[in-house]
């Protein structure tokens, strides 16, 4: 028996098969006054028993048509006939006697062509309005031990809304290793890495070919700035002017002035500033488990590579294939001092260049260290570099002797070269380490591949996107085979490489993204930080939990276009860099579990502004050396509300409407200014919100932007952060507070 259910018509049973025609017109059947011989009408009482459960939940008919249909059916059941002239009787659906149409049974709506209609939606158990305990239980439950872990982490850093604490792991409010891993996980991984390293070099001892260069040759391969940089640093009301030459480094105090010239009583160092004389594109801290000097790898390109092209220049030097064939990665060393009962702090020893890695594969675009330390085998680790020829290469970087002069090394052949050679013009666009011997790559055709370092082999290739993959990130160490990827145009996607054919999800809003360094993993919160996926330009950072990747939660909103994001390894604090040179920090875990009415804060750590020297006669006016530009760095900002300006604007409008209603009720004239000056305050507040909204579309000097940020992943240095500016300045800061 086929059951038919239509809106406004009472349920009935049909025995005859459904007949489909080629047209959409209904098929007329032969009309008979008598009932079909092959159909036996069911007993009314029996029909009421069968439909009792389903009809009990149905609401009473609300329209006259529905009421008339019910009355008509009741009349037929009692054997009575209504007056046809007053109320026409509808034909009963009895077998072949009824009019059948395929539209009535299989009515598939047309695909909406209106762009405002969203056809990709999320209908899972986590609701958009879920907050605090409901959100916590859905994301991290239902196991009690997992809920308790995230609860303890929230309480651990509840008193630090903007910057991380400088306490040791054993203290109640200190930073801590990942609670989602087994004890001694890091030490076990280091032992496995040493065993793998020794087996690898035992079988292929001369796999990496390189030789040393002279000092003159090595310095020639480092991108040259072409002039000094005038910097204005220190407190905003008494800034000092300093002149940075390429390769110079200065330790700075909490006020921003160098330790040698600071007038503060406390002249202890809180970080370093150095000028590399080129545009830094990628940064990476060397992972380590012992208290030792910290090493930072910097990939940079000359300023000429991003200069605007002008027709009057004649031949375009950017089109020369050999103009960008050489690249260089610099390694800088930073000396800490023991802080006793707190985390390690910066010392007053200037940072120094210890090694350069030079090659002929093109400009370096991305770099990332293998997250497992290799210090027990005499190596800084395995460094993966993405170069201009569209290949990813892994280099084994040996340690430098203490106090030695800078070493300039030419790498002829790396440990391994990764890329798809069978496809035409298919280049590697981004990379992310999965574990000791696995690395995931994104490609220009939208695919994501998984590679083995030794033996060199492509293990998987998944067609995740259809456009250029701009960012990729692995959820190492707790979920290493969960890989998130963002294309230039499309949806942010999370793929489980252990089951790529079935385990794949995406955020249901397509977006366009041209900016790299906008995707990172936070181990404490078990999720990814990325620019909020939206079809319209926005300046909001979103948190995407790995279990609910298709539903994003806003974390922080910047005043201008976001250019880089970094999340801590041992804490949930997030740094966001903007195109206007500002750097913000906030507690992402506190923002995620925000309660209604709870005031949250973020802080502007610093603001960088660059101005080029456009008049040649002013270059080198005071000295013989030329000047390429001027930089001003401001710091010492007060905390501000961690809220979206659009939300603040809406709240302000709602508050004004509420006041207007109260005035109306009290019998006062609408819009009359209050005697206490409240109207002036409202106008000032509204103007301030309008300025915040307007700042999102303001353009700035290209070299003012922040290019990349990275927290230090090592336990006792996890409050250190390195910030790279397009002007060539690298600032390493100790952001820990007590």
Phi, psi and omega in degrees: 000129178264132183256133183245131179230121177229154183292129177085357181239134182293145183299140177213165183252140181234132181266324186293147179290158179279132181251126178253136176251173181285334180262173177270000180284147178290157181265112178288136179251159180295127182272133178232142179285327181270163178290156178294135182293329182277358182244127177252117181295133181289157177295133181302321180295320178295322178295323178293324178294318183291325184262010185296317184293323183280321184280347179293328181274352182281141179283158177294149179298135183258344181254160179295327180295317179294321179294322179293321179295321180293320179295322181295317180294323178295323179293320178295322181294328180274359180081012180263154180243131177275164180289120184292329182288325181277323181216106183297137181272133178275143182291134180287140179285096184235093172059229184290349182282352183265159179272124185248145178214141181290341178291330182286340184252321184232069182268099180264120182292153177290149178293129183293130178267348179288127184290340181281348180274123180274121180258353176250115183228161176252129182230041181270190184286336181275118181271153182295328183273001181293134181224155173048249188296320179295320178292318180297315182292326181287317184285318190246354179268195001274000180294135184294323183295325178288321178295321180293325179297310182290330176295315179296322178294321178296316179291331183296320183246026182293332183270007181236090186281340188232320185234151184286157178280153179258045181251154181286163185298329183283351179275154185300328183249015183277168174293160185212152173292173185296121176283355181270002182247164177288154178300147179060031179294317182296318180293322178295319178296322179295320178294319177295323179293319179295320179295317178295320181296315180294320178294324181294311182285341175291328181269325180230081186290328185248044185285324181257123182252125179204161178214159183278150177247159175287165181298319180295315180294320180294318179293331178292329180278345175285134179304132184261141184278324182086013179166166178277169181235120177276125183239143174243109184229163180115186177302150188297333183267352179212058180285149178249153180261128180226149183246118181262129169262160182298130181089358181276145180226141179228130170284140185238157180265184180294333179280350180099353179272155175298150182296333182283337183242002184290141177265001180289151176293320177270103181260021177290147184281142174241008179159192182223156169233136179214153181247117179265354174072021180202177182271113178283130181253334183208145177231153178200125177276140176287125179287141178205159181247349182251164178283105183211177177294142182268140183240132181241126176266136184231124173255124185221163179229156179295156177298330182295337181292335181245015175288144178295141182273133180241142182291329183286352178288351181081231181296133182278112182289342181288342181274354180288121181299329181274355183290330182241030183279337183258143179222167184208139174240128182257143176243121181247144183248135181237128184264123177268173172233149181289131182255006177077254186270005178237182177292163181297144180241159177293151178258176178273005177284126180297149175291151182221151176281126183249335183201147170233137177251112183251147182202171183243035182258005182108179181292142174285132181251319179224156170209152179201133177279148170299130188291353180262130181292147176238024185292337181288345180251016177076031181225146172293330179140186177264124183250118176267129184233133172260123186247175187291343179277005177082022178240154173251133182232146179248127183240136174270115185259112180283156179288155179256141179294150183296127175077008181281163178288160179303137181256127177252121188235133176258121182264114180276313179223133182277184175296317180204148175243126186244135178167159180265111182269342184284331181269142181284129174055037176258107187253155173280131185246339181198165184210159178200131178287140177257318172199203185298318188242017181228142177216137180256139182235144170257147187235166183288342177270005178093359182271158176239130182240152176242127186240151170257134181285311178221116358285150182293118183196140173275117184274322182215155171216115186243128177279082185278316184237175177246357180232178181307128177274117186267334182212146177212145183207135177264150180271041176288140012259343188284326180226070190295331184270005170272115186239120176264143182218147180234124178270171174296317176224119181146202185255139172296132190232145174242124184239134172267106184290348174284335176217068188291336183284338183240326184264090179210133178218165183209158174283128193282022178237115178289146182217167177241126183222126177246358187258123175281183180059036183239022181214127180209161183253136175247115185290323182295319183267354178058048180198177183255146172253130182205167173296136184302118180296121182208150177281352177241153179299137179214168183234035185247137174268137183242152174252128180238105180292145186291339177272339180226059184295333184278004176230116185263151177236129182289140182245311184206145179240127180268163180281346182214183182303129178284132182244341180199151182222146175212136177243144182292155179273323182249011179204164184264022183274139187241137174251137180229124177257147186238168180287341178273007177088004181271149180233123183245153178222144179204164177270105185290325181293322177292323178291324181296318182257037179295135174268161183294128180082000181281123180283126177246157185227154168225165183224141173274111184290318182198168176220128184247135179223132183239140174227124180281161174267107184264345180258114184301330184289345178271349181284124179070033182288322184273337181215176183285340183276140179288163179238129182265345180169183181229146183229137172237129179240121178252147176208178183089028180282152177277154175298153179225162182299135178271080182214159178283133178303329177293322176293318178298321178297318179294319177297321179294320177294320178296323179293320179293321177296322179295319177295321178297320178294322178295322177293322180295317180296322181282359176089010179270157180287139180294138175082001179289129180295142177281153184287337182276008177080019182295329182293322178295320178295321178297319180295320178295317179296319179294321178294323178296319178293323177296322178294321178296319179291323181287335182292343182291337184252009179281133178268151183229170175302133184304323182278005174278336188293157171268127186270321181200152177225149177208129171283151175285124183280350184282143191303305186279002177233022188286352174268359176275139178224139177252128182239126181253134179245148184294344178286349182107358180274133171246126180240120176257123188235144170262104187264007180291145179233163179234000000 
